Coordinates of C-alpha atoms in Angstrom, one line a residue:
Chain A
M1 CA 0.0 -0.2 -0.2
S2 CA 1.5 3.4 -0.8
S3 CA 1.7 6.2 1.5
S4 CA 1.9 9.8 0.9
W5 CA 3.9 10.2 4.1
V6 CA 7.7 10.2 3.9
L7 CA 8.4 9.2 7.3
E8 CA 6.2 7.8 9.7
A9 CA 7.0 6.1 13.0
E10 CA 4.3 4.0 15.4
G11 CA 4.7 3.7 18.9
I12 CA 8.7 4.5 19.2
S13 CA 10.4 4.0 22.5
S14 CA 13.9 4.7 23.0
G15 CA 16.8 5.5 25.6
Y16 CA 19.9 5.2 26.9
A17 CA 21.4 1.8 28.9
G18 CA 18.4 0.3 28.7
L19 CA 16.5 3.4 30.5
K20 CA 13.3 4.9 28.4
V21 CA 13.5 8.0 27.5
V22 CA 11.1 8.5 24.8
D23 CA 8.1 6.5 25.4
G24 CA 5.6 4.8 22.6
V25 CA 5.7 8.3 20.3
S26 CA 4.0 8.4 17.0
L27 CA 4.5 11.0 14.3
R28 CA 3.9 11.3 10.8
L29 CA 5.7 13.6 8.1
G30 CA 4.6 14.7 4.8
R31 CA 6.7 15.9 1.7
G32 CA 7.7 19.4 2.0
E33 CA 6.1 19.6 5.5
V34 CA 7.4 21.3 8.9
L35 CA 6.8 19.1 12.0
V36 CA 7.9 20.8 15.0
V37 CA 8.5 18.6 18.0
L38 CA 8.1 21.1 21.4
G39 CA 8.7 20.2 25.2
P40 CA 10.8 21.5 28.1
N41 CA 14.2 20.1 28.4
G42 CA 14.7 16.7 29.5
S43 CA 11.2 15.9 27.8
G44 CA 12.8 13.3 25.2
K45 CA 12.8 15.3 21.9
S46 CA 16.5 15.1 21.1
T47 CA 16.6 11.8 21.6
L48 CA 13.1 10.8 19.7
L49 CA 15.3 12.6 16.9
K50 CA 18.4 10.2 17.5
A51 CA 16.1 7.1 17.8
L52 CA 14.3 8.2 14.1
F53 CA 17.8 8.6 12.5
G54 CA 19.0 5.4 14.4
L55 CA 21.8 6.5 16.3
L56 CA 20.2 5.1 19.5
P57 CA 18.7 1.5 19.0
L58 CA 14.9 1.3 19.1
M59 CA 13.2 -0.4 22.1
E60 CA 9.8 -0.5 20.8
G61 CA 8.0 0.4 17.8
R62 CA 8.8 0.7 14.0
L63 CA 9.6 2.8 11.7
R64 CA 8.9 3.7 7.5
L65 CA 10.4 5.6 5.5
M66 CA 9.3 6.8 1.9
G67 CA 6.5 3.6 2.4
R68 CA 9.4 1.2 3.4
W69 CA 9.2 -0.5 6.6
L70 CA 12.8 -0.7 8.5
E71 CA 13.5 -3.2 10.4
K72 CA 16.9 -1.6 12.2
P73 CA 17.3 2.1 11.3
E74 CA 21.2 2.8 11.6
P75 CA 22.6 6.4 10.0
E76 CA 24.5 5.3 6.8
G77 CA 21.6 3.7 5.9
M78 CA 19.0 6.7 6.7
V79 CA 21.7 9.0 4.8
R80 CA 21.6 6.5 1.8
M81 CA 17.7 6.8 2.0
G82 CA 17.3 10.4 2.4
V83 CA 17.3 11.2 5.7
G84 CA 19.6 14.3 6.8
Y85 CA 20.1 15.1 10.9
V86 CA 21.8 18.4 12.1
P87 CA 22.7 17.6 15.4
Q88 CA 22.2 20.6 18.2
V89 CA 25.9 20.9 19.1
D90 CA 29.3 19.6 17.2
N91 CA 27.3 20.2 13.8
V92 CA 30.0 21.3 11.7
F93 CA 33.6 19.8 11.5
P94 CA 35.6 22.4 12.9
S95 CA 39.1 21.7 11.1
L96 CA 37.9 21.7 7.8
T97 CA 37.1 24.2 5.5
V98 CA 33.4 25.5 5.0
R99 CA 34.2 23.7 1.0
E100 CA 35.5 20.5 2.8
N101 CA 32.6 20.5 5.3
L102 CA 30.1 20.5 1.9
E103 CA 32.1 18.0 0.3
M104 CA 31.5 15.7 3.2
G105 CA 28.1 16.2 3.2
A106 CA 28.1 14.7 -0.1
F107 CA 30.6 12.1 0.6
G108 CA 31.2 9.9 -2.5
V109 CA 29.0 11.9 -4.9
R110 CA 30.8 12.6 -8.0
D111 CA 29.6 16.2 -8.8
W112 CA 29.4 17.9 -5.6
R113 CA 30.8 20.6 -6.6
R114 CA 27.3 21.2 -8.2
R115 CA 25.6 20.5 -5.7
M116 CA 27.6 23.2 -3.4
K117 CA 26.6 25.7 -5.6
N118 CA 22.8 25.2 -5.6
V119 CA 23.5 25.2 -1.7
I120 CA 25.3 28.3 -1.7
E121 CA 22.5 29.7 -3.7
L122 CA 20.2 29.0 -0.3
F123 CA 23.1 30.0 1.9
P124 CA 25.2 32.8 -0.1
E125 CA 26.6 34.1 3.5
L126 CA 28.6 31.1 2.8
Q127 CA 30.5 31.6 -0.4
K128 CA 33.0 34.4 0.7
K129 CA 34.2 31.8 3.7
L130 CA 34.4 28.8 1.4
D131 CA 38.1 28.5 2.2
L132 CA 38.1 29.5 5.7
P133 CA 38.0 26.8 8.5
A134 CA 34.6 26.1 10.6
L135 CA 36.0 26.6 13.7
N136 CA 36.3 30.5 12.6
L137 CA 32.9 30.6 11.8
S138 CA 29.9 32.4 14.5
G139 CA 27.5 30.5 15.9
G140 CA 24.7 31.5 13.4
E141 CA 27.6 30.5 10.5
R142 CA 28.0 27.2 11.9
Q143 CA 24.2 26.5 12.2
M144 CA 24.2 27.8 8.7
L145 CA 27.0 25.4 7.2
A146 CA 25.5 22.4 9.3
L147 CA 21.6 23.0 7.7
A148 CA 23.9 23.3 3.7
R149 CA 26.2 20.4 4.8
A150 CA 23.1 18.3 5.3
L151 CA 21.2 19.4 2.2
M152 CA 24.7 18.3 0.3
A153 CA 22.9 15.0 0.3
Q154 CA 19.6 16.0 -1.1
P155 CA 17.7 14.8 1.6
E156 CA 13.8 14.3 1.4
V157 CA 13.7 14.3 4.9
L158 CA 15.8 16.9 7.4
L159 CA 15.6 16.6 10.9
L160 CA 16.9 19.5 12.9
D161 CA 17.8 19.3 16.5
E162 CA 17.3 23.0 17.8
P163 CA 18.9 25.0 15.1
S164 CA 18.3 28.1 16.7
A165 CA 19.7 27.5 20.4
G166 CA 22.3 30.0 21.7
L167 CA 21.5 32.3 18.8
A168 CA 21.0 36.1 18.9
P169 CA 17.2 36.9 18.0
G170 CA 17.8 38.3 14.7
M171 CA 20.1 35.2 13.5
V172 CA 17.0 32.7 14.7
K173 CA 14.8 34.3 12.7
R174 CA 17.6 34.3 9.4
V175 CA 17.8 30.4 10.4
M176 CA 14.2 30.0 10.3
G177 CA 13.8 31.7 7.3
R178 CA 16.3 29.3 5.5
I179 CA 14.3 26.5 7.1
E180 CA 11.1 27.8 5.3
E181 CA 12.6 28.1 1.7
V182 CA 14.5 24.2 2.4
R183 CA 10.6 23.6 3.5
K184 CA 9.5 25.2 -0.1
T185 CA 12.0 22.6 -2.5
G186 CA 9.8 19.8 -0.5
V187 CA 11.7 18.6 1.6
A188 CA 10.2 17.3 4.7
V189 CA 11.4 19.2 7.9
L190 CA 11.2 17.6 11.3
L191 CA 12.3 20.3 14.0
V192 CA 12.9 19.8 17.9
E193 CA 12.9 23.4 19.1
Q194 CA 12.6 25.4 22.3
N195 CA 12.0 28.6 20.8
V196 CA 8.5 27.9 20.5
R197 CA 7.3 31.3 18.5
S198 CA 9.5 31.3 16.3
A199 CA 9.2 27.1 15.2
L200 CA 5.5 27.5 15.6
Q201 CA 5.9 30.5 12.8
I202 CA 7.1 27.8 10.5
A203 CA 5.4 24.8 11.2
D204 CA 2.4 23.2 9.5
R205 CA 1.7 20.8 12.8
G206 CA 3.7 20.2 15.9
F207 CA 3.1 18.5 19.6
I208 CA 4.4 18.6 22.6
M209 CA 6.2 15.9 24.7
A210 CA 6.8 15.8 28.1
G211 CA 8.1 12.8 30.3
G212 CA 9.1 11.1 26.8
R213 CA 5.5 11.0 25.6
K214 CA 3.3 12.9 23.3
V215 CA 0.9 15.0 25.2
F216 CA -0.5 17.1 22.5
E217 CA -0.9 17.6 18.8
G218 CA -2.6 20.1 16.8
T219 CA -1.8 23.1 14.5
P220 CA 0.3 26.3 15.4
E221 CA -2.4 28.0 16.5
E222 CA -3.7 25.1 18.5
I223 CA -0.8 24.4 20.5
L224 CA 0.0 28.6 21.1
S225 CA -3.8 28.3 22.9
H226 CA -3.4 24.9 24.8
R227 CA -4.6 26.1 28.2
D228 CA -2.1 23.8 29.5
M229 CA 1.3 24.8 27.8
G230 CA 2.8 26.8 30.6
R231 CA 2.2 23.7 33.0
I232 CA 4.1 21.5 30.2
Y233 CA 6.7 23.7 30.1
F234 CA 6.8 23.8 33.9
G235 CA 7.6 20.0 33.8
M236 CA 4.3 18.8 34.9
R237 CA 2.3 16.6 32.8
G238 CA -0.6 17.7 30.9
Chain B
M1 CA 82.3 23.0 8.8
A2 CA 82.2 19.1 7.9
D3 CA 81.2 18.7 11.4
V4 CA 78.3 20.9 11.2
A5 CA 77.3 19.2 7.8
Q6 CA 77.7 15.8 9.6
L7 CA 75.5 17.1 12.0
A8 CA 72.8 18.6 10.0
A9 CA 72.7 15.1 8.0
N10 CA 72.2 13.3 11.2
I11 CA 69.6 15.5 12.2
L12 CA 68.1 14.8 8.7
I13 CA 67.9 10.8 9.4
T14 CA 67.1 11.1 13.0
G15 CA 64.0 13.0 12.3
S16 CA 63.2 11.2 9.0
L17 CA 63.3 7.7 10.8
Y18 CA 61.0 9.8 13.7
V19 CA 58.7 11.3 11.1
L20 CA 58.1 7.4 9.9
M21 CA 57.3 5.9 12.9
A22 CA 55.4 8.7 14.7
V23 CA 53.5 9.1 11.8
G24 CA 51.1 6.0 12.2
L25 CA 51.1 6.4 16.3
T26 CA 49.5 10.0 15.6
M27 CA 47.3 9.3 12.8
V28 CA 45.7 6.3 15.0
Y29 CA 45.4 8.4 17.9
R30 CA 43.8 11.1 15.8
I31 CA 41.1 8.9 14.7
M32 CA 40.9 6.1 17.4
R33 CA 41.7 8.5 20.4
F34 CA 43.9 6.4 22.1
A35 CA 47.5 6.0 22.5
N36 CA 48.3 2.8 21.0
F37 CA 51.7 1.2 22.8
A38 CA 51.5 -2.1 20.5
H39 CA 52.4 0.5 18.1
A40 CA 56.2 -0.8 19.0
E41 CA 55.5 -4.4 17.9
L42 CA 54.2 -3.3 14.6
I43 CA 57.7 -1.5 14.3
T44 CA 59.5 -4.7 15.0
L45 CA 57.4 -7.1 12.8
G46 CA 58.3 -5.0 9.8
A47 CA 61.9 -5.6 10.8
Y48 CA 61.8 -9.2 11.3
T49 CA 59.4 -10.0 8.1
A50 CA 62.5 -8.4 6.4
Y51 CA 64.9 -10.3 8.4
S52 CA 63.3 -13.5 6.8
L53 CA 63.0 -12.2 3.5
N54 CA 67.0 -11.1 3.9
Q55 CA 67.8 -14.7 4.6
L56 CA 66.1 -16.1 1.6
G57 CA 68.5 -13.8 -0.5
F58 CA 66.5 -10.6 -0.8
S59 CA 67.4 -7.3 -0.8
I60 CA 66.0 -5.2 2.3
Y61 CA 64.7 -2.5 0.2
I62 CA 62.5 -5.3 -1.7
A63 CA 61.5 -6.7 1.3
L64 CA 60.0 -2.9 2.5
P65 CA 56.3 -3.5 0.6
F66 CA 56.1 -7.0 2.5
A67 CA 56.8 -5.5 5.9
F68 CA 54.5 -2.8 4.9
T69 CA 52.1 -5.6 4.5
A70 CA 52.9 -7.4 7.4
S71 CA 52.5 -4.8 10.0
A72 CA 49.5 -3.7 8.1
L73 CA 47.7 -6.6 8.9
L74 CA 48.9 -6.9 12.2
A75 CA 47.5 -3.2 13.0
V76 CA 44.3 -4.4 11.3
S77 CA 44.3 -7.7 13.2
L78 CA 44.7 -6.1 16.7
E79 CA 41.9 -3.9 15.7
R80 CA 39.6 -6.6 14.7
M81 CA 40.3 -8.8 17.7
V82 CA 41.2 -6.7 20.5
F83 CA 40.3 -2.7 20.5
M84 CA 37.1 -3.2 18.6
P85 CA 35.6 -5.6 20.6
I86 CA 36.8 -3.5 23.8
R87 CA 35.0 -0.4 22.5
D88 CA 31.8 -2.3 21.5
R89 CA 31.4 -3.3 25.3
G90 CA 32.1 0.4 26.5
G91 CA 35.7 0.3 27.0
D92 CA 37.3 3.6 27.8
V93 CA 40.8 4.9 26.5
I94 CA 42.5 3.4 29.5
S95 CA 41.2 0.1 29.0
L96 CA 42.4 0.3 25.4
M97 CA 45.6 1.3 26.1
I98 CA 46.6 -1.2 28.6
A99 CA 44.9 -3.6 26.1
S100 CA 47.4 -2.4 23.9
I101 CA 50.2 -2.8 26.1
G102 CA 49.0 -6.5 26.8
A103 CA 49.2 -7.4 22.9
G104 CA 52.3 -5.6 22.5
M105 CA 53.8 -8.0 24.6
V106 CA 52.1 -11.1 23.7
V107 CA 53.9 -10.0 19.8
R108 CA 56.8 -9.2 21.7
H109 CA 57.6 -12.5 23.3
L110 CA 55.9 -14.6 19.9
L111 CA 58.8 -12.7 17.9
Q112 CA 61.2 -13.5 20.1
Q113 CA 60.1 -17.2 20.4
V114 CA 60.2 -17.2 16.6
Y115 CA 63.7 -15.3 16.2
S116 CA 65.2 -15.9 19.8
A117 CA 66.4 -12.6 21.7
R118 CA 69.6 -12.6 19.9
V119 CA 70.8 -9.3 18.0
L120 CA 70.8 -9.9 14.3
T121 CA 71.8 -7.9 11.5
Y122 CA 70.6 -7.9 7.8
N123 CA 73.0 -9.0 5.2
I124 CA 73.2 -5.5 3.1
P125 CA 76.1 -4.1 1.2
L126 CA 77.9 -1.4 3.5
V127 CA 77.6 1.3 0.9
S128 CA 78.1 5.5 1.9
Y129 CA 78.2 8.7 0.4
E130 CA 79.8 11.7 0.8
L131 CA 77.1 14.5 0.7
L132 CA 78.4 18.1 1.0
G133 CA 80.8 17.2 3.4
A134 CA 78.8 14.5 5.3
R135 CA 79.0 11.2 5.2
V136 CA 75.6 8.6 5.0
S137 CA 75.3 5.3 4.6
Q138 CA 72.8 4.0 1.8
T139 CA 70.4 3.3 4.4
Q140 CA 70.6 6.3 5.9
L141 CA 70.2 8.2 2.3
V142 CA 66.7 5.8 2.1
I143 CA 65.7 6.6 5.8
V144 CA 65.7 10.6 4.6
L145 CA 64.1 10.2 0.9
L146 CA 61.6 7.8 2.6
G147 CA 60.8 10.4 5.5
I148 CA 60.3 12.7 3.2
L149 CA 58.4 11.2 0.8
S150 CA 56.0 10.1 3.2
I151 CA 55.7 13.6 4.7
L152 CA 54.8 14.7 1.0
L153 CA 52.3 11.8 0.3
F154 CA 50.2 12.3 3.5
H155 CA 50.1 15.9 2.8
L156 CA 48.5 14.8 -0.3
L157 CA 46.3 12.6 1.2
L158 CA 44.9 14.8 4.0
T159 CA 44.3 17.5 1.9
G160 CA 44.1 16.6 -1.5
T161 CA 41.6 13.6 -1.3
T162 CA 38.1 12.9 -0.5
L163 CA 39.4 10.2 1.5
G164 CA 41.9 12.3 3.1
R165 CA 39.6 14.9 4.1
A166 CA 36.9 11.8 5.1
M167 CA 39.8 10.9 7.8
R168 CA 40.3 14.6 9.0
A169 CA 36.3 14.9 9.3
T170 CA 36.2 11.3 11.2
S171 CA 39.3 12.6 13.6
D172 CA 37.2 15.8 14.2
N173 CA 33.9 14.1 15.0
P174 CA 33.4 10.2 14.8
G175 CA 29.6 10.8 15.4
L176 CA 29.0 13.6 12.6
A177 CA 31.2 11.7 10.3
R178 CA 28.6 8.7 10.4
A179 CA 25.7 11.0 10.2
S180 CA 26.7 12.5 7.5
G181 CA 27.1 9.4 5.4
I182 CA 31.3 9.2 5.3
P183 CA 31.8 5.0 6.1
V184 CA 33.7 5.8 9.4
H185 CA 34.5 2.4 9.9
R186 CA 36.6 2.1 6.6
V187 CA 38.2 5.1 7.5
M188 CA 39.6 3.9 10.7
L189 CA 40.7 0.5 8.7
L190 CA 42.6 2.1 6.6
T191 CA 44.0 4.7 9.2
W192 CA 45.0 1.3 11.0
V193 CA 46.7 0.2 7.6
L194 CA 48.9 3.0 6.6
G195 CA 49.9 3.7 10.3
G196 CA 50.9 0.3 10.9
G197 CA 52.3 -0.2 7.1
I198 CA 54.7 2.7 7.8
A199 CA 55.9 1.8 11.0
G200 CA 56.6 -1.4 9.6
M201 CA 58.9 -0.1 6.8
A202 CA 60.4 2.0 9.6
G203 CA 61.2 -0.7 11.7
V204 CA 63.1 -2.6 8.6
L205 CA 65.1 0.9 8.3
R206 CA 66.0 1.0 12.2
A207 CA 66.9 -2.2 12.1
A208 CA 68.8 -1.8 9.3
D209 CA 70.9 1.6 10.8
T210 CA 71.4 -0.1 13.9
R211 CA 70.5 -3.7 14.5
L212 CA 67.7 -6.5 15.1
V213 CA 66.2 -7.3 18.6
P214 CA 62.6 -8.0 19.8
T215 CA 62.7 -5.0 21.4
L216 CA 63.4 -3.0 18.8
G217 CA 60.1 -1.0 18.6
W218 CA 59.9 -0.9 22.7
E219 CA 63.2 0.8 22.5
V220 CA 62.3 4.0 20.3
L221 CA 58.6 4.0 21.4
L222 CA 59.2 6.7 23.9
P223 CA 61.2 8.8 21.9
V224 CA 58.1 8.2 19.2
F225 CA 55.3 9.4 21.8
A226 CA 57.5 12.6 22.7
V227 CA 57.3 13.3 19.0
V228 CA 53.5 12.8 19.1
L229 CA 53.0 15.0 22.4
L230 CA 55.5 17.6 21.3
G231 CA 53.7 18.0 17.7
G232 CA 50.2 18.3 19.3
I233 CA 48.7 14.7 19.7
G234 CA 46.7 13.7 16.4
S235 CA 48.8 16.2 14.5
F236 CA 50.5 15.2 11.3
Y237 CA 52.2 18.5 10.9
G238 CA 52.9 18.9 14.4
A239 CA 54.5 15.2 14.5
V240 CA 56.7 16.1 11.2
A241 CA 57.8 19.5 12.9
A242 CA 58.6 17.4 16.3
A243 CA 60.3 14.6 14.8
Y244 CA 63.0 16.6 13.2
L245 CA 62.9 19.3 16.4
L246 CA 63.8 16.2 18.9
A247 CA 66.2 14.8 16.2
A248 CA 67.9 18.4 16.5
A249 CA 67.8 18.2 20.4
E250 CA 69.2 15.2 20.8
N251 CA 72.5 15.5 17.9
V252 CA 73.2 19.0 19.5
G253 CA 73.1 17.5 22.8
V254 CA 75.1 14.5 22.2
L255 CA 77.8 16.8 21.3
V256 CA 77.4 19.3 24.2
L257 CA 77.6 15.9 26.2
S258 CA 80.7 14.7 24.7
S259 CA 82.7 17.8 24.9
L260 CA 81.7 18.0 28.6
G261 CA 82.8 14.1 28.8
I262 CA 79.3 13.0 29.9
S263 CA 78.3 9.8 28.6
T264 CA 76.1 10.5 25.6
G265 CA 73.7 7.8 27.0
Y266 CA 71.8 10.3 28.0
R267 CA 70.9 11.8 24.7
Y268 CA 67.1 10.7 25.3
A269 CA 67.4 12.9 28.8
I270 CA 67.7 15.9 26.8
S271 CA 64.7 15.2 24.8
F272 CA 62.7 14.9 27.4
V273 CA 63.4 17.5 29.3
I274 CA 62.5 20.1 26.0
L275 CA 59.4 17.8 25.9
I276 CA 58.7 18.5 29.2
L277 CA 59.1 22.6 28.8
V278 CA 56.9 22.7 25.9
L279 CA 54.5 20.8 28.0
L280 CA 54.3 23.2 30.4
F281 CA 54.2 26.0 28.1
R282 CA 52.1 24.9 25.4
P283 CA 50.3 21.8 26.6
H284 CA 48.8 21.1 23.5
G285 CA 52.3 20.8 21.7
I286 CA 53.7 22.4 18.6
A287 CA 50.4 22.1 16.1
G288 CA 47.8 20.7 18.4
S289 CA 44.6 22.5 19.2
R290 CA 42.0 21.5 21.8
L291 CA 40.1 19.8 19.2
G292 CA 43.2 17.0 19.4
G293 CA 43.5 17.6 15.5
E294 CA 45.1 20.7 13.7
R295 CA 44.1 22.8 11.4
E296 CA 45.3 22.3 8.2

C-alpha cells in the first residue's frame, strides 16, 4: 500500500542503557511539511530525533521511510535513503574548511561541486567563507553551514535538533527563514525546538512532549492557545 | 664545516626515522583517540619480516612492501580482535591503552620465540656516500628519502583527496562523520593499514641502521611518543616538526655531552627535558588544538 507520508513512526520507544527516555511516540511527516516537536528540557525531544535517525536503538515501535518499513535504522543507511540529520551541537567539522565540510555532506558523490553551487544559492553568506576553517565561523554561520552540509546529500527528510539554540534573535529569524526556504524545495522537516514562537511560525503542525510522551498535537494556533502549555513547560504532565 | 654538515645530516636522518615511526601513531590517535602502545611491535614485526626475506636472499628494500603488509595486517588484526571488541563493550581509553600494552607484549614474546632474543643484523652491502661534506650510508639515505616522501604523500592524502578529508572529518567528530554518510569503519581501517604499514617500514630501516632485537620498537617508543606529544597529539604536521626538532635536540645534545665528558647515553634525557618544557608552556604541543587535531 502506498503512503503519502515520507516518514512514519509508530509507538517509538528509545533511550540510553536500557532506560526509556522516549515512550511510545508516533508521528507522521509529509513531503514539504514542517513538523515541530516542542517540550521542556529532558522531555525526550532530542532522543526521539536520534532514535529516528538510528543513532539510538529502538526499544519498541517501528519506522517507515518513503513507504518502506525499516527493521533496524542505522545512520549510514538513513543518509543513503534520504534522511539528513543536524545535531544541536558539534554539527560541523571544525578543522575542515567550509568547502570541505560541504564536500563531506555529499561524501562519495561525483558532482558535489554542482550541488555545492545550488546549496550556496540558498546560503549565500557561506560563499565568501568557503576557504575558511569552520572553527572560525560565528555560531549563526555554523548553523547555516550545518544545514547546508545536510542539504548536500539532497535529503527528502531533514531532522533538525534545536537549530536556534544559543543564537541571537536576529540570527534565529534568519535560520528559521532558511528552514522555510528548504521546506519550499519539497524537503520534509522534523524540527525539535525550544524557541516555541519562532518554530511555530514556520510549522504546519506540531506536538508537545513531556516525560518522554506525546502530550498534545495540533496546528500552531491550537498549540499556542493550549491552556496547559505553561504547566507542561514547568515539567508537569498536561 | 664538515662537522656542521655531519650534524645536519644526522638530524635529518634521526628526524626522518622519527617521522616514519610517529606518523602512524599520531594518525591512529587522531582517529581512534587512544595511545596505542602496540605500535612498538608494528615497528618490530616489519623489521623481522624483512629479516626473513633477507635470509632468503632478498634485498631489504625489496622487503619493504612486505614489511608494510605484515605490520598493516597485524594492525588490522589488533583492531578487529582486541580494540574494536573493547570499544563495542563500552571500554574507555584507559582500557584500550592497557590492552595495547598487553597485545604488544604478546607479539613481542611471540617474535622472540620465533627469532630468539639474539642480536641480528641484515645482510646488506656497506655502501656510504660523501654528500656536501657529510658521510651517510645507503640505508640512511633511504631513511631520509622515505621520510620526506611520506610527509609529501600524507600531505597530499589529507588535503588533496576525498578520503584524506574524510579521515580529518572522522578525527574531528566521528559521530557527525557517521551522520554525514562517511563510511567511518572503512576510514578507521585505512588508518590502521597506513599507520601500521609505515611503522613496519620504519622498523626495517631502524634495524638496518642499528641492529635487530625483539625490543627494537619498544626501545624507540618513548622518543616516538615524545614526538607525538610535542607535535600536539593527533597532529600530523606537528609530529613532522617535532620529529626534526627532537632529532636536532638529541644530536646537538650528544655533541654538548661529549664535549663535557658526559656519557652520550643521556641523549634521550635531553629530549625529555625539552618535551617537559614545551608541555609546561604549550600543553597542546606545537600544532595541536583543543580538538586533538590541527587546522590544515
